[in-house]
Tab-separated table of C-alpha atoms and ligand atoms in Angstrom:
chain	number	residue	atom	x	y	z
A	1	UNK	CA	5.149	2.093	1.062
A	2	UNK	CA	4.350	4.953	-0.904
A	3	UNK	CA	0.969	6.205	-0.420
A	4	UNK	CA	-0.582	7.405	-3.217
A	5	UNK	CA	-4.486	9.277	-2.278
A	6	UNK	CA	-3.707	10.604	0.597
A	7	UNK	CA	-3.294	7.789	4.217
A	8	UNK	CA	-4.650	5.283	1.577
A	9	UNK	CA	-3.416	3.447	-1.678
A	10	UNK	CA	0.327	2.437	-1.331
A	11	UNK	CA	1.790	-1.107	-2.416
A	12	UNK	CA	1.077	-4.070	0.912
A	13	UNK	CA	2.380	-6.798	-1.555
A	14	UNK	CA	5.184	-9.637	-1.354
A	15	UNK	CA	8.665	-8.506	-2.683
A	16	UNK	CA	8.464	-10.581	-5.390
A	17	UNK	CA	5.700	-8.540	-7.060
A	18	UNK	CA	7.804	-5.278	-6.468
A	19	UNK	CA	9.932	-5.798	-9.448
A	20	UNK	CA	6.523	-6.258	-11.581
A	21	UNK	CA	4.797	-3.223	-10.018
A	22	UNK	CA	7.813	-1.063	-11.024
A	23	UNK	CA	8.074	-2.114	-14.511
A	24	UNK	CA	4.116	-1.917	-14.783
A	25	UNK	CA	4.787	2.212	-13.675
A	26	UNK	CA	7.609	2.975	-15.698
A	27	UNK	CA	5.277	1.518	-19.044
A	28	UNK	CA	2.173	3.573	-18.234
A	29	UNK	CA	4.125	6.749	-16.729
A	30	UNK	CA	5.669	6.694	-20.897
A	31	UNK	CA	2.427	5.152	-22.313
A	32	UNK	CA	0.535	8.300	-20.509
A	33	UNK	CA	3.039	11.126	-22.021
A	34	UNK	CA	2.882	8.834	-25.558
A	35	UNK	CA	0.497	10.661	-28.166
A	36	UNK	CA	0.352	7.073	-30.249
A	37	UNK	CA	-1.206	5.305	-27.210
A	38	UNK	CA	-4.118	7.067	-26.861
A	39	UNK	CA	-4.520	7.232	-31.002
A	40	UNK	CA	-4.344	3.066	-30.470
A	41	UNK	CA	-6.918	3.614	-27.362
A	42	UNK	CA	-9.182	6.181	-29.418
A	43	UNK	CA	-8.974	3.741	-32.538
A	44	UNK	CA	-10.006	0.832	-30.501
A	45	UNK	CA	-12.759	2.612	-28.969
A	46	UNK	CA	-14.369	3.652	-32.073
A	47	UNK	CA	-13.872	0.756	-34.412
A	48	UNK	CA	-13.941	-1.911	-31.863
A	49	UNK	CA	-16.062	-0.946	-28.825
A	50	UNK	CA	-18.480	1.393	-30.131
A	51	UNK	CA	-17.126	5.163	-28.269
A	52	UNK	CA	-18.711	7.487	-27.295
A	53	UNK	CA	-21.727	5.766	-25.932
A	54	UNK	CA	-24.725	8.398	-25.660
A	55	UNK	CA	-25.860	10.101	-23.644
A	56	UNK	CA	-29.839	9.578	-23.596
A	57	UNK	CA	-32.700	11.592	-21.513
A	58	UNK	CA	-34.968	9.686	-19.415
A	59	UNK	CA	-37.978	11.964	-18.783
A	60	UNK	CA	-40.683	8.860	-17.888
A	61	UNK	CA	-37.989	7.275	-15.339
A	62	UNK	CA	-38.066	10.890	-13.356
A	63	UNK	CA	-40.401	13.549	-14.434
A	64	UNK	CA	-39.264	16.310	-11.801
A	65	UNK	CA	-35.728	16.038	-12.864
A	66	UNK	CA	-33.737	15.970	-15.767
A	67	UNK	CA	-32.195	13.246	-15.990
A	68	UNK	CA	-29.288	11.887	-18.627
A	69	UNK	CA	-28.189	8.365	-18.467
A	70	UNK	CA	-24.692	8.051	-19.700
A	71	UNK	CA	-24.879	4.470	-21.632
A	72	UNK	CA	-21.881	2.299	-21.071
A	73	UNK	CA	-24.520	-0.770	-21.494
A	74	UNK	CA	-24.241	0.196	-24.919
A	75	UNK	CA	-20.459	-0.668	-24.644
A	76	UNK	CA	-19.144	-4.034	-26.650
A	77	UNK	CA	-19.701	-6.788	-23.856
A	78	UNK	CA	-22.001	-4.870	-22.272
A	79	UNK	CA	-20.379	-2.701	-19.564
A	80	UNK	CA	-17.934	-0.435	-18.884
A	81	UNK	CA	-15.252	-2.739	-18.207
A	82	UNK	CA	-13.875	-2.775	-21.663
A	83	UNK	CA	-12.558	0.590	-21.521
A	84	UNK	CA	-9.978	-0.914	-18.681
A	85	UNK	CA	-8.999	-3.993	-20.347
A	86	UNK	CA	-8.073	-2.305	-23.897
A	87	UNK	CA	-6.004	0.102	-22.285
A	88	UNK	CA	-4.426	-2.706	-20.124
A	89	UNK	CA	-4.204	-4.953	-22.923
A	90	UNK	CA	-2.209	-2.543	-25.066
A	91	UNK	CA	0.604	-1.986	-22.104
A	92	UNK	CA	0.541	-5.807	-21.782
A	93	UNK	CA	1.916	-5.967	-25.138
A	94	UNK	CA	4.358	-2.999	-24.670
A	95	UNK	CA	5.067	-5.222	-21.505
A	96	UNK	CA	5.983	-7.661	-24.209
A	97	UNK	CA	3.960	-10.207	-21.456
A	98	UNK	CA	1.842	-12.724	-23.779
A	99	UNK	CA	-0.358	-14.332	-20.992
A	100	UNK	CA	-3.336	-12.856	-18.861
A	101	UNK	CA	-4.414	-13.337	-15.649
A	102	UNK	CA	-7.301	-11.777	-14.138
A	103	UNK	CA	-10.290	-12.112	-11.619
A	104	UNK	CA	-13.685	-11.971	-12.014
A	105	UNK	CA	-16.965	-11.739	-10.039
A	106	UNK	CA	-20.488	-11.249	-11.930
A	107	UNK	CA	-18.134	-12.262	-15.028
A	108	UNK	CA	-18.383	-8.800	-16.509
A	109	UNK	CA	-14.676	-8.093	-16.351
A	110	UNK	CA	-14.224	-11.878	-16.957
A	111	UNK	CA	-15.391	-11.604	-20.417
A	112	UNK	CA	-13.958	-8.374	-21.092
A	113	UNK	CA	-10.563	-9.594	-20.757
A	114	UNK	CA	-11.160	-12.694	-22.548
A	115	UNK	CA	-12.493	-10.924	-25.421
A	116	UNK	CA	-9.200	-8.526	-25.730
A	117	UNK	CA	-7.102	-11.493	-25.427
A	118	UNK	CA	-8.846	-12.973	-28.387
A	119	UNK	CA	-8.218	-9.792	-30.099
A	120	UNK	CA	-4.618	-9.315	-29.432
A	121	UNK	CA	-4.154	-13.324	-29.547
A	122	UNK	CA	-2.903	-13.340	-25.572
A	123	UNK	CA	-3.337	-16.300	-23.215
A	124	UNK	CA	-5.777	-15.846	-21.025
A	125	UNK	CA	-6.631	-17.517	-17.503
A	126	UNK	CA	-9.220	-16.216	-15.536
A	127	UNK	CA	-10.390	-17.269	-11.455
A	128	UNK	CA	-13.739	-16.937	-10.453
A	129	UNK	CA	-15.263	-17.924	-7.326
A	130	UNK	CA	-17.720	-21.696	-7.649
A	131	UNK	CA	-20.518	-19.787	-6.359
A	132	UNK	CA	-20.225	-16.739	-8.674
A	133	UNK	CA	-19.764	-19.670	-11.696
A	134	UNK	CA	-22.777	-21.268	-10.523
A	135	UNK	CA	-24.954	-18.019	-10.840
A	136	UNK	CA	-23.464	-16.250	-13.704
A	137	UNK	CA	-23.459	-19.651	-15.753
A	138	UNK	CA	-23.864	-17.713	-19.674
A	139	UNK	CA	-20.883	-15.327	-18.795
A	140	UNK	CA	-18.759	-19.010	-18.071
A	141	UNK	CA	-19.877	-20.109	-21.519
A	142	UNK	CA	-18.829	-16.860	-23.095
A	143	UNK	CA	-15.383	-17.113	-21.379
A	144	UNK	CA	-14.903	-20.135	-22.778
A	145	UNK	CA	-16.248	-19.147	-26.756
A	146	UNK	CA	-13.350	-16.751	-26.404
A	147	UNK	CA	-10.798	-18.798	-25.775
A	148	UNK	CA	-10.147	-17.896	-21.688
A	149	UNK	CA	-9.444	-20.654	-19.667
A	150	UNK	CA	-11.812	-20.344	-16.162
A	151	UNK	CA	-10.123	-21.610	-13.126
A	152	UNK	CA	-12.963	-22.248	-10.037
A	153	UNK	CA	-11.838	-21.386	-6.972
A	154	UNK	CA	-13.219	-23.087	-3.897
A	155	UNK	CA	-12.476	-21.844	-0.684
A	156	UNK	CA	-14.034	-19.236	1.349
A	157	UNK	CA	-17.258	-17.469	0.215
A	158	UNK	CA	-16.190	-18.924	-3.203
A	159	UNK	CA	-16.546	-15.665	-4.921
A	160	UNK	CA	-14.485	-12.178	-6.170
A	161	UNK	CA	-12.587	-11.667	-2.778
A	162	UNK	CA	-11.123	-15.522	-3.261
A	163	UNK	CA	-10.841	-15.292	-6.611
A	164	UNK	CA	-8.959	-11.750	-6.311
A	165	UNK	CA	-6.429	-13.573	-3.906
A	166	UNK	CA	-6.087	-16.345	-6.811
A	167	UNK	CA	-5.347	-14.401	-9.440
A	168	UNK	CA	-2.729	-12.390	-7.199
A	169	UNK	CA	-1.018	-15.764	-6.186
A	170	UNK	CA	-0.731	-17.050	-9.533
A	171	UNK	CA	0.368	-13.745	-10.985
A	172	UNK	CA	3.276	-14.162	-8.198
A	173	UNK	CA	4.008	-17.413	-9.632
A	174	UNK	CA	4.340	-16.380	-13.126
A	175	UNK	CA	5.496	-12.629	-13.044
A	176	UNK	CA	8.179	-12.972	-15.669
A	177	UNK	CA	5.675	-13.983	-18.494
A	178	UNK	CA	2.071	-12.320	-17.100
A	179	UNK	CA	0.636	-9.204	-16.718
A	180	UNK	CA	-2.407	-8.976	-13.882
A	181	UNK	CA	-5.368	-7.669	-15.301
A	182	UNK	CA	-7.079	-5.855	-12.350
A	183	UNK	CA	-11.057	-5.055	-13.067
A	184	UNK	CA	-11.349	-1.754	-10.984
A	185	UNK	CA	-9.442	0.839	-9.623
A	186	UNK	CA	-8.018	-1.375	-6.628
A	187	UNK	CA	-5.116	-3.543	-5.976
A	188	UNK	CA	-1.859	-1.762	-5.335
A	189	UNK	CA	0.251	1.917	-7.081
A	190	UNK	CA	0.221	1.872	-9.770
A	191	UNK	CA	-3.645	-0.089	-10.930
A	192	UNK	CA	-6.115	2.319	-9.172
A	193	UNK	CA	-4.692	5.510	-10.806
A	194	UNK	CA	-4.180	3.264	-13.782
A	195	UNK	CA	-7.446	2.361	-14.644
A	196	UNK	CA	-9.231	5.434	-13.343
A	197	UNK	CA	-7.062	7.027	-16.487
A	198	UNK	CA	-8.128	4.548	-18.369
A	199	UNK	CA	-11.777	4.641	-17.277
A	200	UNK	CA	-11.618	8.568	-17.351
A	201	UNK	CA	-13.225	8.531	-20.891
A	202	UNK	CA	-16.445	8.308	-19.373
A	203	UNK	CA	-16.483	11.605	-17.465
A	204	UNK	CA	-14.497	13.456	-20.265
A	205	UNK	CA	-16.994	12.316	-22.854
A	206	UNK	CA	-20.639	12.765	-20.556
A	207	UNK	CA	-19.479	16.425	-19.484
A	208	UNK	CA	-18.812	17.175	-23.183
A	209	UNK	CA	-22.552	15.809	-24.264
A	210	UNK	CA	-24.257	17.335	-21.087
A	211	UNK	CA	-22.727	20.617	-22.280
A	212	UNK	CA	-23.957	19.808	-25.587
A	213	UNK	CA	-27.252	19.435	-24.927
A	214	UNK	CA	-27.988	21.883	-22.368
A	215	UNK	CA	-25.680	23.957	-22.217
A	216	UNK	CA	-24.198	24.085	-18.200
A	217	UNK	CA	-23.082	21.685	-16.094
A	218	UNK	CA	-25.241	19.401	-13.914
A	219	UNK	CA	-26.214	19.785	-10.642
A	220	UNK	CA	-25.806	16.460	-9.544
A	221	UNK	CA	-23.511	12.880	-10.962
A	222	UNK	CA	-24.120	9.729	-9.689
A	223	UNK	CA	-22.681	6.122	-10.335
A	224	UNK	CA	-22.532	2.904	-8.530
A	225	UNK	CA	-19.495	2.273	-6.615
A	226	UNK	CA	-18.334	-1.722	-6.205
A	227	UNK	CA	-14.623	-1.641	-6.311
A	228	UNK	CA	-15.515	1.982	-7.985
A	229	UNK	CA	-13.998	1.864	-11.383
A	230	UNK	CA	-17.071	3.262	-13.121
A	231	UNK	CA	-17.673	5.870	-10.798
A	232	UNK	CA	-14.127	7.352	-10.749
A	233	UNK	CA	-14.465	7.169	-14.293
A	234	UNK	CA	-17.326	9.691	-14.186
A	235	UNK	CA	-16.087	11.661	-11.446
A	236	UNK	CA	-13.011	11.982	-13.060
A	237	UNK	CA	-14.674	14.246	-15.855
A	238	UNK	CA	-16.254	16.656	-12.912
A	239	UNK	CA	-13.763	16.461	-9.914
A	240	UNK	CA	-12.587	20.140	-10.529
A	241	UNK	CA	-15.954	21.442	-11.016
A	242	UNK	CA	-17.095	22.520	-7.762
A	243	UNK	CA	-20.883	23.228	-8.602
A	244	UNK	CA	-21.234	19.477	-9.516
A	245	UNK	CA	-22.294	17.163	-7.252
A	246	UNK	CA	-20.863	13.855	-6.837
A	247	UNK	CA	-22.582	10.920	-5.608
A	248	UNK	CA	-21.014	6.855	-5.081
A	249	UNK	CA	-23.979	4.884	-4.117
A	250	UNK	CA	-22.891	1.124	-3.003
A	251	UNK	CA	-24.701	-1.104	-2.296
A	252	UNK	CA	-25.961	-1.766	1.267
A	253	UNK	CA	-24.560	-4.811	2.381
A	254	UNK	CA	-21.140	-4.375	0.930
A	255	UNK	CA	-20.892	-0.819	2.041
A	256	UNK	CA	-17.003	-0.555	2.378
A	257	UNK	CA	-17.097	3.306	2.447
A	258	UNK	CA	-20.328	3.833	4.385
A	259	UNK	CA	-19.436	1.724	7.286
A	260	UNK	CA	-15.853	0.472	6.605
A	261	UNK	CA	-12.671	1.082	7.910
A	262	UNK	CA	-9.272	1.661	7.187
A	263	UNK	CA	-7.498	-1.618	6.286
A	264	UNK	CA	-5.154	-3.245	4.011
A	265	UNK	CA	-6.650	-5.612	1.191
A	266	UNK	CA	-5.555	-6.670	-1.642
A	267	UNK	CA	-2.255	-5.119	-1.902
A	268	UNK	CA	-3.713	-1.266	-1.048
A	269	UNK	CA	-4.877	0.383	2.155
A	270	UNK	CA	-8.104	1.553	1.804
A	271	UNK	CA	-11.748	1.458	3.339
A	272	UNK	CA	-12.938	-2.125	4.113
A	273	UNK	CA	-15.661	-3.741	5.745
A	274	UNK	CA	-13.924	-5.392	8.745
A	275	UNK	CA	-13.967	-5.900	11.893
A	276	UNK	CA	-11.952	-4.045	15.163
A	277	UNK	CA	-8.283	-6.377	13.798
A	278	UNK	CA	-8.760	-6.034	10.489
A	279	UNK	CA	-10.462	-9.441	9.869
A	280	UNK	CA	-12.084	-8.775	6.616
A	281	UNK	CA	-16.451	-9.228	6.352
A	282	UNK	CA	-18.073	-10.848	4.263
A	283	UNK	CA	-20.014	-8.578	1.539
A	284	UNK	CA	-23.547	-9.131	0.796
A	285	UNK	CA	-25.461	-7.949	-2.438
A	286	UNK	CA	-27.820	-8.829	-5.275
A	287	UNK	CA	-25.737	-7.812	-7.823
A	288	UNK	CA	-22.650	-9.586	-7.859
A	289	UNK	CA	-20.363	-6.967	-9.372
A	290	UNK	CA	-20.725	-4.844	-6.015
A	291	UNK	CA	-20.452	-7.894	-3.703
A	292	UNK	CA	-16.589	-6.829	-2.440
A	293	UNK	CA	-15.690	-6.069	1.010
A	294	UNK	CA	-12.889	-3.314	-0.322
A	295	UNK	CA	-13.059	-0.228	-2.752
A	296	UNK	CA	-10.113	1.921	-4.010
A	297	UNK	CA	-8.511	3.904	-2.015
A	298	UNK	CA	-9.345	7.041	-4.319
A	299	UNK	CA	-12.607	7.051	-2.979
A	300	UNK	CA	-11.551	6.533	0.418
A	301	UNK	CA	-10.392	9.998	0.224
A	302	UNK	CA	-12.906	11.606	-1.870
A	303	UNK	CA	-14.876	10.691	1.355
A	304	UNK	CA	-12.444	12.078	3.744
A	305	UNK	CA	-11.859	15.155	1.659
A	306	UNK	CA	-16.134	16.138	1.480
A	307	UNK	CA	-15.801	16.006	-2.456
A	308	UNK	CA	-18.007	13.063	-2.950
A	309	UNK	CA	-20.941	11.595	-0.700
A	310	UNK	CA	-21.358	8.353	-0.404
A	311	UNK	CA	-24.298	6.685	0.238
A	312	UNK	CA	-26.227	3.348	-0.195
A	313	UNK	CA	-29.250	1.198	-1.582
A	314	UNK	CA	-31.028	-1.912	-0.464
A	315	UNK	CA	-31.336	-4.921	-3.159
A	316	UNK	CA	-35.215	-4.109	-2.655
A	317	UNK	CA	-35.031	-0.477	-3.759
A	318	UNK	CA	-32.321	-1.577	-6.472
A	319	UNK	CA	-34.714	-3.875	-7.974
A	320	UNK	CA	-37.541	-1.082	-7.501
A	321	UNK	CA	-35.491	1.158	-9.661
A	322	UNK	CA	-34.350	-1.918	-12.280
A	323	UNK	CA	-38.496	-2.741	-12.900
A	324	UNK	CA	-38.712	1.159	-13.326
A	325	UNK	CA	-36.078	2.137	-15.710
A	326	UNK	CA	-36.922	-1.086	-18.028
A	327	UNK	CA	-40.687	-0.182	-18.082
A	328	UNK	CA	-40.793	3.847	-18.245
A	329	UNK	CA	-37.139	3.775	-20.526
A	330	UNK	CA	-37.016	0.162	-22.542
A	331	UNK	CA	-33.811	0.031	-20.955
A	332	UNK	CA	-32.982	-3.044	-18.713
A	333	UNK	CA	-30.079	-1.944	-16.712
A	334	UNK	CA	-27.450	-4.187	-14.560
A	335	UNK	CA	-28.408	-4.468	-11.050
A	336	UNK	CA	-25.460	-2.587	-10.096
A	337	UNK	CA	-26.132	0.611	-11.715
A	338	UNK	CA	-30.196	0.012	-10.907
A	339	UNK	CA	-28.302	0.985	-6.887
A	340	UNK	CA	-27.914	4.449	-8.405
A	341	UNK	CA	-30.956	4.682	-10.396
A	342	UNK	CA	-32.675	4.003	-7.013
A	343	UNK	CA	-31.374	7.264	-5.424
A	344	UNK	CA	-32.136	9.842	-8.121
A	345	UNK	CA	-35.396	11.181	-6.150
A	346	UNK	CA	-33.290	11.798	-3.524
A	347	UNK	CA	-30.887	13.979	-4.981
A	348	UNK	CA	-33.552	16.917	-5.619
A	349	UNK	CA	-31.123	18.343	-8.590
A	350	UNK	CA	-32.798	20.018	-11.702
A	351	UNK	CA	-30.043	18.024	-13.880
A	352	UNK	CA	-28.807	14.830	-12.938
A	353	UNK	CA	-26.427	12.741	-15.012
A	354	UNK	CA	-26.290	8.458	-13.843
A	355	UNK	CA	-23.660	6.816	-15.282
A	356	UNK	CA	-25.310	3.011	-16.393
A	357	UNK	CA	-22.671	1.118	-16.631
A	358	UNK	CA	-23.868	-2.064	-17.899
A	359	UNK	CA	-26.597	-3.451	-19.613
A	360	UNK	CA	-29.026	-6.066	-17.655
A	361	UNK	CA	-29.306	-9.291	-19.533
A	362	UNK	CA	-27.351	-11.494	-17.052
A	363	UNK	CA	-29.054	-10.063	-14.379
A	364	UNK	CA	-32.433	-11.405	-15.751
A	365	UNK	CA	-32.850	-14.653	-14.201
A	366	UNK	CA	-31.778	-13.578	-10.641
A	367	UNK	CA	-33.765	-10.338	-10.727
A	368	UNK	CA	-37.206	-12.088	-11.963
A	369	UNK	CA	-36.793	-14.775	-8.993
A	370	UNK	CA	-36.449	-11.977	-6.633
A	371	UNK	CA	-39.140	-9.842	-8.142
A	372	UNK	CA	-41.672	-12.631	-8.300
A	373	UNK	CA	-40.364	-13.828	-4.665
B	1	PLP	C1	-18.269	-4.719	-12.534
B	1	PLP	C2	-19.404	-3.803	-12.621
B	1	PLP	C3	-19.625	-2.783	-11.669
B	1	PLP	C4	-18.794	-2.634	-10.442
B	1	PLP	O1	-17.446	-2.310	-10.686
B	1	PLP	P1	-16.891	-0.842	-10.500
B	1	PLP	O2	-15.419	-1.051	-10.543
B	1	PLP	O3	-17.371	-0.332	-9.179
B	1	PLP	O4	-17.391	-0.023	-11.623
B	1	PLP	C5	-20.667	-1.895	-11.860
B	1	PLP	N1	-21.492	-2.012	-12.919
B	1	PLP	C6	-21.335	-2.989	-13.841
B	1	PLP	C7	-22.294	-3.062	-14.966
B	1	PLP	C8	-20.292	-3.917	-13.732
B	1	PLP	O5	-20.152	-4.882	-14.653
């Protein structure tokens, strides 16, 4: 088991899915080195899913700070999880693998990957817990506009850690023809150093326009952490600048860094809300995206290592934050990045850059009910 962030990462999967993990490594460790990749990648992200997004102040939201919002809401589908399933998309094909698997919890990544199956004509099956279909009934509906066949799954808490088994077993099943489509930087070596490359263009492109418009670096970086693709996607662009910052903010009752422990799920060891033998928890948030018991192991040790805090925020002060940034900004943000609106005060940084990774329309119904409530 190789190891890949330190005590945590590695590969806990069946031997079957060795072969597949291997020839998933040896395709991204040439696509990485391969100039014409990241042309493809670039292309895609400027005629296809509108790159760069801004970067936009918000002086109402927080007067005493200066604060940037970097806009991945403004991202085609609405999130950041585009910039994961083009890149994986375009190594599926170099895979020469023509059918799609992938998990989904809110439906975010869901609809990402059905929409870059459309594009590249790939079959695409995606598992999502009955409960998560239930309350994320438009992103279903989109799913299906695109051509994605949804698969319910109906055991357990029915939602993203049962689905995330699913989509493992059936990719077991049908290695020779499909490629997994992981949604964050979990799962095992090679997928969370996978997509945080992939996800990377967020940090790369916010320290550019921070230094653009004010000409240092900020003081402070904060993003949401659920499995933590978006926020190692913004760290990644800061990581070696010491003066920076860094802040994960999950949510508080799925709080697999701030009161997890070291555990295997989902094919990596990382930190995971469980109990003394490893029996996983059940995660509990508002926003569906960061209702997962596990994170990648990448952040695991960006916590052990001092590099990045990690702390949390209540659905209450999450929905605070959502109310706020949609009546000071006009933006209505997903409830998952609202979790690291809601800490901003906190941070007591002259320049603070949030990374809002998605865009709040399917959040609408569930965050009125709980406002009004
Ligand atoms: C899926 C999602 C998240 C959580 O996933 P990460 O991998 O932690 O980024 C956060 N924000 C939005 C808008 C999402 O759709």
């Amino acid at each position: 088991m190789t190891a890949t962030f330190g005590e945590y990462g590695g590969r806990y999967v069946p031997e079957t899915l060795i072969p597949a993990l291997d020839e998933l490594t040896e395709a991204w460790d040439v696509a990485r080195e391969d100039a014409s990749f990241w042309d493809e990648l670039d292309e895609l992200g400027r005629t296809y899913a509108g790159r760069p997004t801004p970067l936009t102040r918000a002086d109402r939201f927080a007067p005493a700070t200066r604060l940037y919002l970097k806009r991945e809401d403004l991202l085609h589908t609405g999130a950041h999880k585009l910039n994961n399933t083009l890149g994986q998309a375009v190594l599926a094909q170099r895979l020469g693998k023509r059918r799609i698997v992938a998990e989904t919890g809110a439906g975010q990544h869901g609809v990402a990957t059905a929409s870059v199956c459309a594009r590249f004509g790939l079959e695409c099956v995606v598992y999502m817990g009955a409960e998560d279909m239930r309350r994320q009934q438009p992103n279903v509906e989109r799913m299906g506009l695109l051509g994605a066949e949804v698969r319910a799954v109906e055991f357990g808490t029915r939602t993203l850690k049962e689905a995330t088994s699913e989509a493992i077993r059936d990719w077991i099943e049908n290695v020779e023809t499909t490629h997994y489509l992981i949604g964050s930087c979990v799962g095992p070596a090679p997928y969370p150093e996978l997509v945080r490359e992939l996800q990377a263009v967020i940090g790369r492109e916010a320290r550019e326009q921070v230094l653009e418009a004010e000409g240092r670096l900020p003081d402070a970086v904060l993003a949401c952490v659920g499995g933590g693709s978006n926020a190692i996607g913004m760290f990644a662009g800061f990581l070696d600048d010491v003066g920076v910052e860094l802040f994960g903010v999950e949510a508080a009752g799925a709080a697999s860094l701030s009161s997890g422990r070291a555990a295997v799920l989902h094919g990596a060891r990382s930190s995971v809300l469980a109990d003394e033998d490893g029996q996983v928890a059940d995660a509990h948030s508002i926003s569906a995206g960061l209702d997962y018991p596990g994170v990648g192991p990448e952040h695991a040790f960006l916590r052990d290592s001092g590099r990045v805090r990690y702390v949390t925020a209540t659905d209450e002060e999450a929905l605070a934050a959502f109310r706020r940034l949609a009546e000071t900004e006009g933006i209505v943000p997903a409830l998952e990045p609202a979790h690291a609106l809601a800490r901003v005060d906190d941070v007591q940084s002259e320049l603070v850059v949030v990374c809002l990774s998605g865009r709040g329309d399917k959040d609408l119904a569930e965050a009125l009910r709980a406002l009004g409530s």
